[in-house]
Short mmCIF file of C-alpha atoms in Angstrom, two decimals:
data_model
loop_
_atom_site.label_atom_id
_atom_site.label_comp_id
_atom_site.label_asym_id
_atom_site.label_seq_id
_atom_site.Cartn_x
_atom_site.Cartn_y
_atom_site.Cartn_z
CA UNK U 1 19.96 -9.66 32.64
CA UNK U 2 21.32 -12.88 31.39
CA UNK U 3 17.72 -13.82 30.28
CA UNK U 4 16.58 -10.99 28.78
CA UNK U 5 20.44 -11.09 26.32
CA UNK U 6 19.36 -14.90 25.77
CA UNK U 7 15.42 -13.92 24.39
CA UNK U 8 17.32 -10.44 22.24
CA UNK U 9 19.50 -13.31 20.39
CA UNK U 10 17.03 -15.89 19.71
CA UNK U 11 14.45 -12.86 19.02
CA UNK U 12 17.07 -11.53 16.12
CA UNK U 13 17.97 -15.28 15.04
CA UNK U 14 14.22 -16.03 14.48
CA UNK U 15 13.32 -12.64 13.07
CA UNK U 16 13.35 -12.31 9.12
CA UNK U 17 16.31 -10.55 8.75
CA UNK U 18 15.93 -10.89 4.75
CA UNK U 19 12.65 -9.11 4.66
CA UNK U 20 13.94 -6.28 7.49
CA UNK U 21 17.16 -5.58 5.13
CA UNK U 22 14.87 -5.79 2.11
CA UNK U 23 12.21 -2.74 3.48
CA UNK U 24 14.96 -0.79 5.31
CA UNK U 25 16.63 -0.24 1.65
CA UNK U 26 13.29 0.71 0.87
CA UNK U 27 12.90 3.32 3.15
CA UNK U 28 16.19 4.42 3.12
CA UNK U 29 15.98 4.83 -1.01
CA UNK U 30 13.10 7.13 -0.04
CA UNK U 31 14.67 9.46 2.36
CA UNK U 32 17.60 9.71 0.17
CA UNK U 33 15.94 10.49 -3.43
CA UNK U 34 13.53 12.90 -1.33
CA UNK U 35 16.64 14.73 -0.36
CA UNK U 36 18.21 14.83 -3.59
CA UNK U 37 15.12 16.46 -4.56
CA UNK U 38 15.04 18.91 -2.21
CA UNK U 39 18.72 19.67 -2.81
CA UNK U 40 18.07 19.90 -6.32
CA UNK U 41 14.97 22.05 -5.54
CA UNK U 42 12.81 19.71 -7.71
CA UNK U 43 9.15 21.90 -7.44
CA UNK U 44 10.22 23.93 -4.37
CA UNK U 45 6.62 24.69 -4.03
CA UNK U 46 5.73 21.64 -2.94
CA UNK U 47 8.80 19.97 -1.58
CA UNK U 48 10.95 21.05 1.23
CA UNK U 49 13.23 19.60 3.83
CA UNK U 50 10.24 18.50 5.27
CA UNK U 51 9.60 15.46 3.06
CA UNK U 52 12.39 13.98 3.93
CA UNK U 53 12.69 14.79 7.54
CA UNK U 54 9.35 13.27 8.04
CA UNK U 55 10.26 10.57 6.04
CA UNK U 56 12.80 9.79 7.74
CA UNK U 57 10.53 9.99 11.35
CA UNK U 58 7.68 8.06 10.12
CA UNK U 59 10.10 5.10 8.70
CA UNK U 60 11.94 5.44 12.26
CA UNK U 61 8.71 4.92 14.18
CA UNK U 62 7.13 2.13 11.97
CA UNK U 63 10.65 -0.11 11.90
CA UNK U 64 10.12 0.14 15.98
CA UNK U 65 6.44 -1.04 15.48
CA UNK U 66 7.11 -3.76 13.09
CA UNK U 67 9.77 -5.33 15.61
CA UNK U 68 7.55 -4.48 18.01
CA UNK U 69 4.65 -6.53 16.59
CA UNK U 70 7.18 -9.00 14.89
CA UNK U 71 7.34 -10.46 19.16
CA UNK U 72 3.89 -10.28 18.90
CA UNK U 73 2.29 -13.58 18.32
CA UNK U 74 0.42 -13.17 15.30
CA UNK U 75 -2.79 -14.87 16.72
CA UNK U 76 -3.08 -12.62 19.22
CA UNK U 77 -3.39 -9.75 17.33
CA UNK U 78 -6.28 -11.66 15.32
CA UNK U 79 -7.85 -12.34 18.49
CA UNK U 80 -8.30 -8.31 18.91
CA UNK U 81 -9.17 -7.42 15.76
CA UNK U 82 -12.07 -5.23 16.52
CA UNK U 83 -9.23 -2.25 17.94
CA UNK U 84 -7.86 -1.39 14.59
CA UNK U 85 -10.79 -1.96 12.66
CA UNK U 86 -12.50 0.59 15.10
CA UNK U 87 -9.71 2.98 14.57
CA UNK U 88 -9.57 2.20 10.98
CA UNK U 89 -13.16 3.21 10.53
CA UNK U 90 -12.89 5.78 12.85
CA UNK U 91 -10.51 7.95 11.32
CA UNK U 92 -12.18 7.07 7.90
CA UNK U 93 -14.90 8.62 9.29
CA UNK U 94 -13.76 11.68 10.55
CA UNK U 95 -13.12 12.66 7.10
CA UNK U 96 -16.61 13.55 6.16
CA UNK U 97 -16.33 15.91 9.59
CA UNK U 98 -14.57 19.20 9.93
CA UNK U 99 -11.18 17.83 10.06
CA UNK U 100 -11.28 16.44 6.46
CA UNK U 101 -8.87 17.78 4.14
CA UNK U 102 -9.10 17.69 0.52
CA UNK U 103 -6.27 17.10 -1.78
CA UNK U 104 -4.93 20.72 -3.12
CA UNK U 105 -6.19 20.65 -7.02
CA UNK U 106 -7.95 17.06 -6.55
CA UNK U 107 -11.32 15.74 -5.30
CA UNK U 108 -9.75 13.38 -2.96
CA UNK U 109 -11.27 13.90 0.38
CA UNK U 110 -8.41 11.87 1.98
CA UNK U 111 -6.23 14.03 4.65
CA UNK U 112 -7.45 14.34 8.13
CA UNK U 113 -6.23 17.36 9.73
CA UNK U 114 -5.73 16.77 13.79
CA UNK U 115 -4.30 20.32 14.39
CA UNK U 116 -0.55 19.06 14.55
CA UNK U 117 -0.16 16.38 12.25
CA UNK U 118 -2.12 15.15 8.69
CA UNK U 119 -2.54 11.25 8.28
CA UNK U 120 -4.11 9.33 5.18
CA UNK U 121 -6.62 7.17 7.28
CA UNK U 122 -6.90 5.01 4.35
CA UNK U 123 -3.78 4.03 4.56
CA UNK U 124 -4.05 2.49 7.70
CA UNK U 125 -7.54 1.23 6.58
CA UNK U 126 -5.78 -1.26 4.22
CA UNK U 127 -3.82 -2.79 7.18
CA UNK U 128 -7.12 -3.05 9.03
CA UNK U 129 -8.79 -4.75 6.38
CA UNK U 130 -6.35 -7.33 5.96
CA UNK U 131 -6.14 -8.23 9.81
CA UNK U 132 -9.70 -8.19 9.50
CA UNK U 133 -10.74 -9.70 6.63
CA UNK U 134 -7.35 -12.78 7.37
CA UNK U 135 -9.59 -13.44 10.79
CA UNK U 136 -13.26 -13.74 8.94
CA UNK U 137 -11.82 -15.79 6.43
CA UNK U 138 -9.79 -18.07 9.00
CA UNK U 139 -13.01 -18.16 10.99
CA UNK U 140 -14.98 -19.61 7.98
CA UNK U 141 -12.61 -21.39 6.39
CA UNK U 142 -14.43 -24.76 6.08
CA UNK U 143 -17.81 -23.13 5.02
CA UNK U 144 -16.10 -20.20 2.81
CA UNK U 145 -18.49 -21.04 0.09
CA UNK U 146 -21.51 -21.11 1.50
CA UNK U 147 -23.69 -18.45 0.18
CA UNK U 148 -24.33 -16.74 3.48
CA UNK U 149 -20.67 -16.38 4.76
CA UNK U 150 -20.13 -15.54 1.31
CA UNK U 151 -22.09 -12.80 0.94
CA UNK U 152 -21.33 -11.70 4.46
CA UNK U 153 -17.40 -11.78 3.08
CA UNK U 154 -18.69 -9.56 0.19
CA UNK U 155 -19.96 -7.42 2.88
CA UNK U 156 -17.01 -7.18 4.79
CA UNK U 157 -14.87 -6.12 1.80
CA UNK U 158 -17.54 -4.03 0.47
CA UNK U 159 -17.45 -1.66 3.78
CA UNK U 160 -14.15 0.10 3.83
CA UNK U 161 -13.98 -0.15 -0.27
CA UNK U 162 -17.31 1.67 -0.38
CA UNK U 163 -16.31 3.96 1.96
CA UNK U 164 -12.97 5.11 0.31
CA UNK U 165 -14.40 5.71 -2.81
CA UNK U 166 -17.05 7.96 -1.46
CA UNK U 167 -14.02 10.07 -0.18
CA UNK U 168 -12.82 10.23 -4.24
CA UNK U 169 -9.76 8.09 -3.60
CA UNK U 170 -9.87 5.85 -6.48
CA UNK U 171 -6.12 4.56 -6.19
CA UNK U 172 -7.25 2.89 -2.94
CA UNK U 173 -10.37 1.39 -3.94
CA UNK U 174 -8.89 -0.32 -7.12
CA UNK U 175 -6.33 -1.92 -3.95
CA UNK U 176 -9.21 -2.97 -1.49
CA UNK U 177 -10.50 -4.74 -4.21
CA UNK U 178 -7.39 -6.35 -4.63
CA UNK U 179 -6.58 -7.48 -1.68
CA UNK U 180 -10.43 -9.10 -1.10
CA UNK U 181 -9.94 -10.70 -4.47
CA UNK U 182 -6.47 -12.17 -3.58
CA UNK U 183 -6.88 -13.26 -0.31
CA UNK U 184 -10.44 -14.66 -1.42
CA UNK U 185 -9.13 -16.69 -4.31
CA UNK U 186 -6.29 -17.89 -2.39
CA UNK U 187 -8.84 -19.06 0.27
CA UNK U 188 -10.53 -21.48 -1.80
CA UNK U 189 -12.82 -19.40 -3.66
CA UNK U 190 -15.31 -21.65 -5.75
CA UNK U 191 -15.01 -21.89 -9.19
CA UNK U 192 -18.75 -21.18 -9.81
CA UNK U 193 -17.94 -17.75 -7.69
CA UNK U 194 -15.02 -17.12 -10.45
CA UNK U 195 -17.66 -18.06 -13.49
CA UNK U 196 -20.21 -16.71 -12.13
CA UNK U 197 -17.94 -12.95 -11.74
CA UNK U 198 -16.19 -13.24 -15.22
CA UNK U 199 -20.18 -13.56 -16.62
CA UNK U 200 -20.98 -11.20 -14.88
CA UNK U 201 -18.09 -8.78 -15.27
CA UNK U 202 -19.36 -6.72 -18.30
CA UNK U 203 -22.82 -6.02 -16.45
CA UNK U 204 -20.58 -4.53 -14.12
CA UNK U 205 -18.42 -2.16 -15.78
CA UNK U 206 -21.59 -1.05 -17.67
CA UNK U 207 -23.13 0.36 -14.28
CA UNK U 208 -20.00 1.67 -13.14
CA UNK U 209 -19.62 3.64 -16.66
CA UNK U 210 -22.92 4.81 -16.96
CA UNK U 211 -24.05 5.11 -13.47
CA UNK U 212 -21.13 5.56 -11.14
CA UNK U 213 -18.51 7.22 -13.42
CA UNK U 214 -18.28 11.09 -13.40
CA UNK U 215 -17.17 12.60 -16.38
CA UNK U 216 -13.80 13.32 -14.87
CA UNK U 217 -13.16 9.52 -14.18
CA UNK U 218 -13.90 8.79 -17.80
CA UNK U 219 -11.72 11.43 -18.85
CA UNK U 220 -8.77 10.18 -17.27
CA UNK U 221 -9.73 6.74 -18.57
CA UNK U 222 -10.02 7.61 -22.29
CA UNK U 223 -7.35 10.08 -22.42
CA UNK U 224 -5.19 7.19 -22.41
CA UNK U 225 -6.36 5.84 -25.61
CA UNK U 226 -6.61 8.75 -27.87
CA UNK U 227 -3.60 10.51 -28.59
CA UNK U 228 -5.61 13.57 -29.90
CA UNK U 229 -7.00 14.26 -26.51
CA UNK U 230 -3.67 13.88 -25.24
CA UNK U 231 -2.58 16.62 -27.18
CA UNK U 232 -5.98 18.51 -26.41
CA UNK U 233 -5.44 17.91 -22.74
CA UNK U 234 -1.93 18.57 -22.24
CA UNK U 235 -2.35 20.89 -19.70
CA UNK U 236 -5.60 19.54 -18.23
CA UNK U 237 -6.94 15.63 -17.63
CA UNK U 238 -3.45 14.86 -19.08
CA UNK U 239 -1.41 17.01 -17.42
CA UNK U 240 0.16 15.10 -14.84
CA UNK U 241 0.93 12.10 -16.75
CA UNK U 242 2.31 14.04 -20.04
CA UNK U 243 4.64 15.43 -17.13
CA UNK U 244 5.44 12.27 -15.11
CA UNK U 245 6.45 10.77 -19.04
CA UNK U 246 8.95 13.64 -19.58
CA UNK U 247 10.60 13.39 -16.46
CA UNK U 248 10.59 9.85 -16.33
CA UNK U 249 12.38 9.48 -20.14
CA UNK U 250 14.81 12.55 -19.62
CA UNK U 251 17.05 10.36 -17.47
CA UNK U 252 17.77 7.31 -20.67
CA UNK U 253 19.82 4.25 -19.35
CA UNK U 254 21.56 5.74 -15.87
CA UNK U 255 20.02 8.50 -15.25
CA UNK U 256 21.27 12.39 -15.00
CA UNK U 257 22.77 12.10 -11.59
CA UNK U 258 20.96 12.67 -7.63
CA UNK U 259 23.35 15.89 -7.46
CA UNK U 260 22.96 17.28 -10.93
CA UNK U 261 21.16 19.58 -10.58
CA UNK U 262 19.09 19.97 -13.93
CA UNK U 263 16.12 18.06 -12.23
CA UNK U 264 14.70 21.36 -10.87
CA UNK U 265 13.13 22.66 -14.42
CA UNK U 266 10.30 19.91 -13.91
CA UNK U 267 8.49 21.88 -11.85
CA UNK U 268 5.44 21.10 -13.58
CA UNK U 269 5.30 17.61 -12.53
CA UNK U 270 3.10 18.55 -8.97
CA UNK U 271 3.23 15.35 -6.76
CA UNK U 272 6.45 14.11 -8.41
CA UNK U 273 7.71 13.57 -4.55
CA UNK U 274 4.96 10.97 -4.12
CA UNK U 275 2.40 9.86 -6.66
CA UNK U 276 5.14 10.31 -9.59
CA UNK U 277 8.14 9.44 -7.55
CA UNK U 278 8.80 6.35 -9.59
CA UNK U 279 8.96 9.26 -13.12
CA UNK U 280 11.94 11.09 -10.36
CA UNK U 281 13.38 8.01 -9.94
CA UNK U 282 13.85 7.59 -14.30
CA UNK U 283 14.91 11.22 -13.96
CA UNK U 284 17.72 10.96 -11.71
CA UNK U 285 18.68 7.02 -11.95
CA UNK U 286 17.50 6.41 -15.32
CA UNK U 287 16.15 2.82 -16.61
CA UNK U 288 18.75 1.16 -14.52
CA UNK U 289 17.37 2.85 -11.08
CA UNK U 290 13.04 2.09 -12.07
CA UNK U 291 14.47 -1.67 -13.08
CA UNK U 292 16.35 -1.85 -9.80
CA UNK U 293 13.30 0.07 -7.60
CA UNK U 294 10.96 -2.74 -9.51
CA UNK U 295 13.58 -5.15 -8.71
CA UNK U 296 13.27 -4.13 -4.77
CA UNK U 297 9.68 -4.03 -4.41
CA UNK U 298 9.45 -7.50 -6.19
CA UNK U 299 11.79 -8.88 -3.94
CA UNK U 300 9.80 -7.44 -0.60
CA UNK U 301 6.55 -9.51 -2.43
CA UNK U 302 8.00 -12.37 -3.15
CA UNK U 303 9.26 -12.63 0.48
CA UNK U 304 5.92 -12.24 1.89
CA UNK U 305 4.81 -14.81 -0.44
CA UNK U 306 7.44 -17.29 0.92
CA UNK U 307 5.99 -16.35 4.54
CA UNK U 308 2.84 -17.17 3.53
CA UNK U 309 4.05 -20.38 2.55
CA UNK U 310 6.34 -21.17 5.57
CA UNK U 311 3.93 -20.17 8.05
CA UNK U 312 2.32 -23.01 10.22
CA UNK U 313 -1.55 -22.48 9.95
CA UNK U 314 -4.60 -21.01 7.71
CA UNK U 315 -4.43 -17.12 9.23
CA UNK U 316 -0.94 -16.55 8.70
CA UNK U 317 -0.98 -17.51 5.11
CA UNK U 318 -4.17 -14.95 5.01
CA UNK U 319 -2.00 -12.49 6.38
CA UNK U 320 0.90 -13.03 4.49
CA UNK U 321 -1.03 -12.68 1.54
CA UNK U 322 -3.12 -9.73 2.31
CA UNK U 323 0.08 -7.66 2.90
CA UNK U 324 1.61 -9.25 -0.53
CA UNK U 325 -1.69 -8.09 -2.43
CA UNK U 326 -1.14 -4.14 -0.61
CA UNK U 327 2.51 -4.32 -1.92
CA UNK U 328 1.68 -5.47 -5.20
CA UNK U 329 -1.27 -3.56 -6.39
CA UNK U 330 -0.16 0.05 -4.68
CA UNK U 331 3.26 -0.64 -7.25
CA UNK U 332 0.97 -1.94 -10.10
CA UNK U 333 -1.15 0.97 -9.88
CA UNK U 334 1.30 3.46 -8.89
CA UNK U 335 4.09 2.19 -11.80
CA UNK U 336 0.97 2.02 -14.40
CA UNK U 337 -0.66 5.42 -13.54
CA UNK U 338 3.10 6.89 -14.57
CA UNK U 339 3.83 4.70 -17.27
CA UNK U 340 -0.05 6.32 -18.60
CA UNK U 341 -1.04 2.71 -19.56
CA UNK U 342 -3.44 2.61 -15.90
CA UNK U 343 -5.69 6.16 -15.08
CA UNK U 344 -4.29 8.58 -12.52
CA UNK U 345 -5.75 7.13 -9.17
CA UNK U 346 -3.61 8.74 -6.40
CA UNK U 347 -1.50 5.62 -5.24
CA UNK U 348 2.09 6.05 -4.28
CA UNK U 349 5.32 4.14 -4.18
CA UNK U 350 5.55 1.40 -1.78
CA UNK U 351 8.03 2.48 1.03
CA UNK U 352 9.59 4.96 -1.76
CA UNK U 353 7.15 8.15 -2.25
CA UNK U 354 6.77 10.63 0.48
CA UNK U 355 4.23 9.90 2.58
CA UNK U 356 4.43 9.58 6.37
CA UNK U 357 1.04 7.92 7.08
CA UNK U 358 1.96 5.69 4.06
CA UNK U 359 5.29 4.88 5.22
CA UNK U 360 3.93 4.05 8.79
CA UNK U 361 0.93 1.98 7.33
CA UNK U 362 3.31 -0.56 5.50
CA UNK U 363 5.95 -0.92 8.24
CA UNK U 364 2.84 -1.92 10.45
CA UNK U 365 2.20 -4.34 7.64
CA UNK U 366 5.50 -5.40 7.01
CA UNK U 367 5.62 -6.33 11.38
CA UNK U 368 2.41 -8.55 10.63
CA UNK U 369 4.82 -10.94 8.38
CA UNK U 370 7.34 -10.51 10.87
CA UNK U 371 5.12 -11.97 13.48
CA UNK U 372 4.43 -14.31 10.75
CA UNK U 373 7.80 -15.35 10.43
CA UNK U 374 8.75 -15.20 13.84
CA UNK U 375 5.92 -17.52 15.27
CA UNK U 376 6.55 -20.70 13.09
CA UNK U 377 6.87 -22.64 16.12
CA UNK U 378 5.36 -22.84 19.28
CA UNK U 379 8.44 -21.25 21.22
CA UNK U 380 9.23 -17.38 21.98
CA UNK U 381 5.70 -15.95 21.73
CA UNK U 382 5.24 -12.66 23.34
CA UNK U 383 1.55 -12.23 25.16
CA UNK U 384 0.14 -15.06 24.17
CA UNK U 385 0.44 -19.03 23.52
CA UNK U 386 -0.85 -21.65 21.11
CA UNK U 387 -4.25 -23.47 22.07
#
């Protein structure tokens, strides 16, 4: 007994208590706005008690994995990384089966239905990547720019990014690409890699215009610069965002209040309890709430930048960074895609917009920095020890 108090204080006095407090606000923001809007009965026909119960369930469960993994040296995990990159494919996979679900009124072929639960398999997919890709990378590290690992590094981002935009989901493609193109850079990426992609950047958003782009994708691209197609497509390609602007500017500096009840004539805003949470967040909190949300998800990035920079060898930084670039580009995108300066792509809030597969996905992350954190030195590793 008296060892196992002993390892539960110096596991909390070496756990990153900063980054815990920082994600549990997180979370707990999002069960409590998703609340409000059910109390409020913000769209009733697409949010109910549910969102927030299972919200509140799905942040429960991933806190418990995070300190779970958090013990966990981080090396370890590396050291198995084919189990969630086969269950990461796996349920990708599925998709294209009977049990894929696509989104109500979208393309998105991104829900897998197991009977008594939908997940987002993507979502999980990210995490894979990153545990994945951190391991490749920290394999090759000393021959990173040698054209065959290389191109074999371009093959293993390629995979999962290639298969999530088959499925339509363009909001997680845009941050696979991300994350390969942070953690690459940060690797030691060659600077005739970098000249060699700026040249041949324009080649490449030719083909994907021409070639790859349906005429939906450009729709949603160029409705964003024309203002008389905005007009024209007020209640079609520019629907959601015309929406996700009104609600977001209705609350001005503080916001109308999370009890005030007014918030339920925006019905017309559809997935304002995830995709356009941040435009509820204006709505009810005003400018002062989306500058504080901002505020909080900077904060959670610039902590796992700091792990990154703490930790004690090549993979953790990798690691560190990989969940930094999930963070960063799922709010970039996200925040963009409301503010209509970025295309609707289907990415949600970090921690914030209702989502339990989300929510679960990034509290898995989150207990890879953890681990991080926790394994700066050699003592108090859980399964496994330094070589």
């Amino acid at each position: 007994m008296k060892s196992v108090f002993e390892f539960s204080i110096k596991y909390f006095k070496r756990l990153d208590k900063t980054l815990l407090l920082l994600c549990l606000m997180a979370s707990a923001s999002s069960v409590f706005l998703l609340y409000t809007m059910y109390y409020n009965g913000v769209n009733p026909a697409v949010v109910s008690s549910r969102n927030w119960i299972m919200q509140l369930l799905s942040s429960g469960v991933g806190v418990i994995f995070a300190l779970v993994l958090a013990g966990i040296n981080y090396r370890f995990l590396s050291k198995i990384w084919f189990i969630p990159a086969a269950l990461g494919l796996t349920l990708s996979l599925l998709l294209f089966t009977s049990l894929g679900v696509r989104t109500p009124g979208a393309p998105d072929l991104n829900w897998l239905d197991l009977g008594f639960i939908e997940i987002q398999p993507s979502a999980f997919l990210r995490v894979a990547f990153v545990l994945t890709f951190a391991t490749h990378i920290n394999k090759v590290s000393d021959r990173l720019n040698e054209i065959k690992h290389m191109s074999l590094l371009c093959l293993h981002g390629a995979i999962p990014a290639g298969l999530v935009f088959i499925q339509e989901d363009q909001g997680t493609t845009v941050i696979l690409i991300g994350i390969f193109l942070i953690m690459l850079f940060a690797a030691g990426l060659s600077w005739k890699y970098i000249a060699a992609g700026i040249v041949a950047t324009p080649v490449i958003l030719y083909f994907l215009w021409n070639v790859v782009a349906q005429q939906h994708h450009k729709d949603r691209i160029l409705v964003l610069f024309d203002r008389e197609m905005q007009e024209s497509e007020m209640l079609g390609t520019f629907y959601q965002q015309w929406g996700g602007l009104r609600a977001l500017s209705s609350g001005g500096l503080t916001g109308k209040g999370f009890f005030g009840g007014e918030e339920a004539e925006y019905v017309h805003v559809y997935a304002i309890h995830n995709d356009f949470m941040f435009a509820y967040v204006g709505m009810v909190a005003g400018f002062v709430g989306c500058i504080l949300a901002v505020l909080l998800l900077m904060s959670i990035c610039f902590r796992t930048i700091i792990a990154s920079g703490t930790s004690k060898d090549f993979l953790g930084r990798m690691l560190c960074l990989g969940v930094f670039a999930i963070i960063f580009f799922e709010s970039a995108v996200n925040i963009g895609m409301v503010l209509a300066i970025t295309p609707v792509a289907g990415s949600q809030l970090p921690f914030i917009s209702a989502g339990g597969s989300t929510s679960l996905a990034l509290w898995l992350a989150i207990g890879l920095v953890l681990s991080v954190r926790f394994h700066r030195r050699r003592e108090h590793h859980m399964f496994y020890e330094d070589d």
